[in-house]
Short mmCIF file of C-alpha atoms and ligand atoms in Angstrom, two decimals:
data_model
loop_
_atom_site.label_atom_id
_atom_site.label_comp_id
_atom_site.label_asym_id
_atom_site.label_seq_id
_atom_site.Cartn_x
_atom_site.Cartn_y
_atom_site.Cartn_z
CA MET A 25 58.03 89.05 75.11
CA ARG A 26 60.64 87.81 72.64
CA ALA A 27 63.83 89.85 72.37
CA THR A 28 64.47 91.78 69.09
CA SER A 29 67.75 90.63 67.57
CA VAL A 30 69.83 90.19 64.44
CA LEU A 31 70.58 86.63 63.32
CA VAL A 32 73.97 85.87 61.75
CA THR A 33 74.61 82.41 60.29
CA GLY A 34 78.18 81.34 59.52
CA ALA A 35 79.19 83.87 62.16
CA GLN A 36 82.57 82.27 62.79
CA GLY A 37 83.57 82.71 59.12
CA GLU A 38 85.57 85.51 57.53
CA ILE A 39 82.73 87.95 56.95
CA GLY A 40 81.15 87.02 60.28
CA HIS A 41 84.23 88.14 62.21
CA GLY A 42 84.08 91.70 60.93
CA LEU A 43 80.31 91.87 60.94
CA LEU A 44 79.84 90.78 64.56
CA THR A 45 82.33 93.37 65.72
CA ARG A 46 80.51 96.13 63.85
CA LEU A 47 77.02 95.03 64.93
CA ALA A 48 78.19 94.89 68.54
CA THR A 49 79.67 98.40 68.25
CA GLU A 50 76.26 99.58 67.09
CA GLY A 51 74.73 98.03 70.19
CA ARG A 52 72.72 95.39 68.32
CA SER A 53 71.55 92.27 70.09
CA ILE A 54 73.08 89.40 68.12
CA VAL A 55 72.08 85.73 67.82
CA THR A 56 74.45 83.43 65.91
CA LEU A 57 74.27 80.03 64.28
CA ASP A 58 77.50 78.37 63.20
CA ILE A 59 78.68 74.80 62.83
CA GLN A 60 81.66 75.66 65.04
CA PRO A 61 81.65 77.28 68.48
CA LEU A 62 82.56 80.97 68.28
CA GLU A 63 86.03 81.93 69.39
CA SER A 64 85.93 83.72 72.73
CA SER A 65 86.56 87.22 71.33
CA LEU A 66 83.38 86.85 69.22
CA ALA A 67 81.32 84.89 71.75
CA ARG A 68 81.64 87.87 74.08
CA LEU A 69 79.78 90.05 71.59
CA VAL A 70 76.66 87.96 71.15
CA ARG A 71 73.52 87.55 73.14
CA ARG A 72 73.07 83.89 72.24
CA GLU A 73 75.20 81.47 70.29
CA PHE A 74 73.77 78.32 68.70
CA THR A 75 76.30 75.73 67.56
CA GLY A 76 74.85 73.62 64.78
CA SER A 77 73.96 73.35 61.12
CA VAL A 78 71.69 75.53 59.01
CA ASN A 79 70.23 72.20 57.91
CA ASP A 80 69.01 71.46 61.42
CA ARG A 81 65.58 73.05 61.59
CA ALA A 82 65.32 72.43 65.32
CA PHE A 83 67.76 75.30 65.92
CA LEU A 84 65.73 77.62 63.73
CA GLU A 85 62.55 76.67 65.58
CA ARG A 86 64.19 77.48 68.89
CA ILE A 87 65.38 80.84 67.60
CA LEU A 88 61.88 81.57 66.26
CA ALA A 89 60.35 80.73 69.63
CA GLU A 90 62.77 82.82 71.65
CA PHE A 91 63.78 85.79 69.51
CA GLU A 92 62.07 88.41 67.41
CA ILE A 93 64.49 88.54 64.47
CA ASP A 94 64.07 91.52 62.14
CA LEU A 95 67.37 91.23 60.28
CA VAL A 96 69.18 88.12 58.98
CA PHE A 97 72.72 87.92 57.60
CA HIS A 98 72.85 84.46 56.09
CA LEU A 99 76.59 83.97 55.63
CA ALA A 100 76.94 80.20 56.08
CA ALA A 101 78.25 78.52 52.90
CA LEU A 102 80.83 76.14 51.49
CA LEU A 103 83.05 78.13 49.11
CA SER A 104 83.91 77.27 45.52
CA THR A 105 87.00 75.06 45.84
CA ARG A 106 85.67 73.13 48.81
CA ALA A 107 82.30 72.64 47.10
CA GLU A 108 83.92 70.95 44.09
CA PHE A 109 85.19 68.18 46.36
CA THR A 110 81.83 67.63 48.07
CA PRO A 111 79.17 68.91 45.69
CA VAL A 112 76.25 67.17 47.36
CA THR A 113 77.17 68.50 50.80
CA ALA A 114 77.69 71.93 49.22
CA HIS A 115 74.21 71.79 47.75
CA GLN A 116 72.76 70.74 51.10
CA VAL A 117 74.44 73.59 52.97
CA ASN A 118 74.29 76.28 50.30
CA VAL A 119 70.83 75.61 48.89
CA ASP A 120 68.81 73.57 51.42
CA GLY A 121 70.32 75.66 54.22
CA THR A 122 69.28 78.87 52.47
CA LEU A 123 65.78 77.51 51.89
CA ASN A 124 65.52 76.77 55.63
CA LEU A 125 66.63 80.31 56.46
CA LEU A 126 64.18 81.87 54.00
CA GLU A 127 61.32 79.81 55.52
CA PHE A 128 62.51 80.86 58.96
CA ALA A 129 62.53 84.54 57.92
CA HIS A 130 59.06 84.21 56.44
CA HIS A 131 57.72 82.75 59.70
CA GLU A 132 59.47 85.42 61.77
CA GLY A 133 57.89 88.10 59.57
CA GLU A 134 54.51 86.44 59.96
CA SER A 135 54.81 86.24 63.70
CA HIS A 136 55.87 89.84 64.35
CA GLY A 137 54.05 91.40 61.41
CA ARG A 138 57.01 93.23 59.83
CA PRO A 139 59.14 92.18 56.85
CA VAL A 140 62.42 90.53 57.83
CA VAL A 141 65.37 92.08 56.00
CA PHE A 142 67.40 89.17 54.66
CA LEU A 143 70.99 89.90 53.57
CA TYR A 144 72.50 87.30 51.31
CA PRO A 145 76.10 87.38 50.08
CA SER A 146 76.30 86.01 46.56
CA SER A 147 79.45 86.00 44.47
CA ILE A 148 81.28 86.61 41.20
CA ALA A 149 81.12 82.81 41.00
CA VAL A 150 77.60 83.16 39.54
CA TYR A 151 79.31 84.12 36.28
CA GLY A 152 80.75 81.59 33.88
CA LEU A 153 82.69 82.95 30.93
CA PRO A 154 83.59 80.24 28.44
CA ASP A 155 87.21 81.20 27.66
CA ALA A 156 89.98 83.76 28.13
CA ALA A 157 89.20 85.62 24.90
CA THR A 158 85.59 86.12 25.96
CA LYS A 159 86.73 87.21 29.44
CA LEU A 160 88.98 89.83 27.88
CA ARG A 161 86.22 91.06 25.60
CA ALA A 162 83.50 91.05 28.27
CA ARG A 163 84.97 93.98 30.25
CA ARG A 164 82.66 95.12 33.08
CA VAL A 165 80.08 92.36 33.26
CA ARG A 166 76.55 93.38 34.21
CA GLU A 167 74.34 91.43 36.62
CA ASP A 168 72.31 89.67 33.94
CA GLU A 169 75.15 88.69 31.61
CA TRP A 170 77.01 85.36 31.57
CA ASN A 171 74.91 83.73 34.30
CA THR A 172 76.28 80.31 33.37
CA PRO A 173 78.43 79.25 36.34
CA THR A 174 80.77 76.27 36.07
CA THR A 175 81.04 75.51 39.80
CA MET A 176 78.60 73.92 42.24
CA TYR A 177 79.07 76.97 44.49
CA GLY A 178 78.25 79.35 41.60
CA CYS A 179 75.14 77.33 40.69
CA ASN A 180 74.05 77.32 44.34
CA LYS A 181 74.49 81.07 44.71
CA LEU A 182 72.72 81.90 41.44
CA TYR A 183 69.77 79.68 42.31
CA CYS A 184 69.49 81.08 45.84
CA GLU A 185 69.40 84.60 44.43
CA GLN A 186 66.32 83.48 42.52
CA LEU A 187 64.90 81.73 45.55
CA GLY A 188 65.26 84.93 47.56
CA ARG A 189 63.52 86.93 44.85
CA TYR A 190 60.72 84.35 44.87
CA TYR A 191 60.26 84.65 48.65
CA ALA A 192 60.29 88.43 48.43
CA ARG A 193 57.84 88.81 45.56
CA HIS A 194 55.95 85.66 44.63
CA TYR A 195 55.82 83.33 47.64
CA LYS A 196 52.73 81.05 47.53
CA GLN A 197 51.24 83.24 44.84
CA LEU A 198 48.18 81.00 44.42
CA ALA A 199 47.19 81.00 48.10
CA ALA A 200 43.88 82.64 49.04
CA GLU A 201 45.71 85.37 50.92
CA MET A 202 48.92 86.42 49.22
CA PRO A 203 51.56 85.95 51.90
CA SER A 204 54.59 87.32 50.00
CA GLY A 205 56.53 90.34 51.24
CA ARG A 206 57.43 88.92 54.66
CA VAL A 207 61.01 88.47 53.48
CA ASP A 208 62.79 91.59 52.26
CA PHE A 209 65.56 89.81 50.35
CA ARG A 210 68.67 91.83 49.48
CA CYS A 211 71.69 90.29 47.84
CA MET A 212 75.13 91.48 46.86
CA ARG A 213 77.55 89.67 44.61
CA PHE A 214 80.86 90.00 46.37
CA PRO A 215 84.13 89.93 44.46
CA GLY A 216 87.08 88.12 46.08
CA LEU A 217 87.35 89.40 49.65
CA ILE A 218 90.61 90.14 51.45
CA SER A 219 90.81 90.51 55.21
CA ALA A 220 93.83 91.54 57.24
CA VAL A 221 92.71 89.58 60.27
CA THR A 222 91.54 86.23 58.90
CA VAL A 223 92.60 83.89 56.10
CA PRO A 224 89.82 82.30 54.04
CA SER A 225 89.49 78.59 53.50
CA GLY A 226 87.99 76.69 50.62
CA GLY A 227 87.68 79.52 48.11
CA THR A 228 89.29 79.96 44.69
CA SER A 229 90.01 83.67 45.06
CA ASP A 230 92.10 82.69 48.10
CA TYR A 231 95.41 83.15 46.25
CA ALA A 232 95.35 86.89 46.98
CA PRO A 233 94.81 86.74 50.75
CA GLU A 234 97.04 83.66 51.06
CA MET A 235 99.89 85.46 49.26
CA ILE A 236 99.58 88.54 51.48
CA HIS A 237 99.41 86.64 54.77
CA ALA A 238 102.27 84.29 53.81
CA ALA A 239 104.44 87.26 52.86
CA ALA A 240 103.77 89.01 56.16
CA LYS A 241 104.74 85.85 58.03
CA GLY A 242 107.91 85.57 55.95
CA GLU A 243 106.75 82.21 54.56
CA PRO A 244 107.24 81.20 50.91
CA TYR A 245 104.06 81.09 48.83
CA ALA A 246 103.41 79.11 45.66
CA CYS A 247 100.59 80.88 43.87
CA PHE A 248 98.11 78.49 42.26
CA VAL A 249 97.08 80.83 39.42
CA ARG A 250 99.04 82.48 36.57
CA PRO A 251 100.50 85.97 37.13
CA ASP A 252 98.11 87.47 34.54
CA THR A 253 94.98 86.22 36.34
CA ARG A 254 92.58 89.08 36.94
CA ILE A 255 89.35 89.18 38.96
CA PRO A 256 87.72 91.89 41.08
CA PHE A 257 88.49 92.20 44.79
CA MET A 258 87.46 94.22 47.80
CA VAL A 259 88.78 94.49 51.37
CA MET A 260 86.74 93.29 54.31
CA PRO A 261 85.94 96.70 55.89
CA ASP A 262 84.29 97.76 52.62
CA ALA A 263 82.40 94.45 52.46
CA ILE A 264 81.05 94.95 55.98
CA ASP A 265 80.11 98.56 55.23
CA ALA A 266 78.30 97.41 52.10
CA LEU A 267 76.33 94.75 54.00
CA LEU A 268 75.23 97.25 56.64
CA GLN A 269 74.45 99.91 54.07
CA LEU A 270 72.33 97.58 51.95
CA ALA A 271 70.58 96.38 55.12
CA SER A 272 69.49 99.89 56.07
CA VAL A 273 68.52 101.50 52.75
CA PRO A 274 64.77 102.11 52.31
CA ARG A 275 63.28 99.30 50.29
CA GLU A 276 61.77 101.59 47.68
CA HIS A 277 65.26 102.65 46.57
CA LEU A 278 66.08 99.12 45.43
CA THR A 279 65.41 98.28 41.81
CA ARG A 280 66.96 94.80 41.94
CA THR A 281 67.36 91.99 44.44
CA ALA A 282 71.00 91.21 43.48
CA TYR A 283 73.77 93.78 43.03
CA ASN A 284 77.33 93.53 41.70
CA LEU A 285 80.06 95.10 43.86
CA THR A 286 83.74 95.74 43.23
CA ALA A 287 86.56 97.95 44.45
CA PHE A 288 89.70 97.08 42.39
CA ASN A 289 90.85 94.36 40.04
CA PRO A 290 94.61 93.81 39.93
CA ASP A 291 96.13 90.75 38.31
CA ALA A 292 98.03 88.30 40.52
CA GLU A 293 101.38 89.76 39.46
CA GLU A 294 100.39 93.26 40.54
CA ILE A 295 99.37 91.87 43.93
CA CYS A 296 102.70 90.05 44.14
CA ARG A 297 104.61 93.24 43.32
CA VAL A 298 102.94 95.27 46.07
CA VAL A 299 103.30 92.46 48.58
CA THR A 300 107.00 91.82 47.94
CA LYS A 301 107.72 95.52 48.16
CA ALA A 302 105.98 95.74 51.53
CA PHE A 303 107.46 92.52 52.89
CA PRO A 304 110.95 92.10 51.41
CA ARG A 305 111.37 88.66 53.01
CA ALA A 306 108.44 87.39 50.93
CA SER A 307 109.06 84.76 48.31
CA VAL A 308 106.32 84.11 45.76
CA THR A 309 106.59 81.44 43.08
CA TRP A 310 104.02 80.37 40.51
CA ARG A 311 102.77 76.80 40.60
CA VAL A 312 99.63 76.85 38.51
CA ASP A 313 96.84 74.45 39.37
CA GLU A 314 95.19 74.17 35.95
CA LYS A 315 91.86 73.10 37.40
CA ARG A 316 91.55 75.94 39.88
CA GLN A 317 92.87 78.28 37.18
CA ARG A 318 89.96 77.26 34.93
CA ILE A 319 87.53 78.28 37.65
CA VAL A 320 89.09 81.73 38.09
CA ASP A 321 89.30 82.14 34.32
CA SER A 322 85.53 81.64 34.12
CA TRP A 323 84.99 84.61 36.50
CA PRO A 324 84.92 88.12 35.03
CA ALA A 325 87.97 90.39 35.10
CA ASP A 326 85.66 93.20 36.20
CA VAL A 327 82.01 93.77 37.02
CA ASP A 328 79.68 96.70 36.53
CA ASP A 329 78.51 97.84 39.96
CA SER A 330 76.73 101.00 38.79
CA ALA A 331 73.33 99.73 39.98
CA ALA A 332 74.59 99.45 43.59
CA ARG A 333 76.23 102.87 43.36
CA ARG A 334 73.05 104.44 42.00
CA ASP A 335 70.39 102.67 44.11
CA TRP A 336 72.00 102.62 47.55
CA GLY A 337 75.13 104.71 47.31
CA PHE A 338 77.71 101.94 47.36
CA ALA A 339 81.14 103.61 47.38
CA PRO A 340 84.10 101.52 48.60
CA ARG A 341 86.65 103.48 50.64
CA TYR A 342 89.64 101.43 49.55
CA ASP A 343 91.01 101.35 46.01
CA PHE A 344 94.02 99.11 45.26
CA ALA A 345 96.63 101.51 46.66
CA ARG A 346 94.68 102.48 49.78
CA ALA A 347 93.68 98.86 50.45
CA PHE A 348 97.34 97.94 50.81
CA ASP A 349 98.80 101.15 52.22
CA ASP A 350 96.11 102.07 54.73
CA TYR A 351 94.55 98.73 55.67
CA LEU A 352 96.23 95.47 54.67
CA ILE A 353 99.91 96.18 55.19
CA PRO A 354 99.70 98.05 58.53
CA THR A 355 97.08 95.72 60.01
CA ILE A 356 98.78 92.50 58.90
CA ARG A 357 102.18 93.75 60.01
CA GLU A 358 100.76 94.34 63.46
CA ARG A 359 99.13 90.91 63.48
CA TYR A 360 102.32 88.92 62.79
CA ARG A 361 104.74 91.05 64.81
N1 LIG B 22 85.69 83.94 47.38
C1 LIG B 22 84.77 82.98 46.83
C2 LIG B 22 85.45 81.75 46.42
O1 LIG B 22 86.60 81.85 46.05
C3 LIG B 22 84.07 83.57 45.65
O2 LIG B 22 82.92 84.17 46.10
O3 LIG B 22 84.86 80.72 46.42
#
């Protein structure tokens, strides 16, 4: 008999770190797929680790043969800044990789006869506001507004949201026997994420976590966006809670396949103020990278997450003050002691 497990791709990444720890605490049997070997503290938590690409179907076939997967967290992706330097690779990983995982989930569902719950983190990068005046006017952007991303990453995420909806509702709709419904696709559009234990790489919302971690280490930081730059953020414990909550809510409660999420939306100067107060040795300067600035300027200053709150009870624990006072500052201080 195959063993029932959860599959996590991109497990070695920022979200993966927190998620593996939580899944292990809940006693789940975990299988991972990541391009890099897991660090030992994570490797300890998993039943089986596969080191390889989401583009290599041989790994997925092996997992299908050996494990009964009923839940997938497909986290592997190239983030927005990185993807602009290698757009074709980004498309291969972000889109072709997701297609492979959706096919895999469909076949898993077919083989064990139950829908596979497929959690997909999308992003505020799916939005593309044309200019600062529009961004100011737009206020809390709803899921179906401004779906005109300017980055390869944003295009990839927006398309894969649609691909997931297709697998969930319309897959092979002309076949003699309608095979859709094997994949129970659930997607959340994360705002910028900030973790106290890891630093992201390759994203464009990275200025916030980079500033905080540099300050805690007593290193100078040159922020690559203007002080008045505003986008939504959320801390990692709330992101992990949201993933697990969306994974476990009864399907009939869900009215959409993709949900906005947010917790707070300070501008870069407000982040700088809190950080320099907490870490007086911090030194933040502003060295604006106009090109990366344009990307952040195309993302909304705030999003409307009322659908997630209503349908599955999303309620982040950390607002701006609590995020810093109760999570980021104490945890980061401990980390760099
Ligand atoms: N944090 C991501 C990025 O900056 C956005 O989802 O690319």
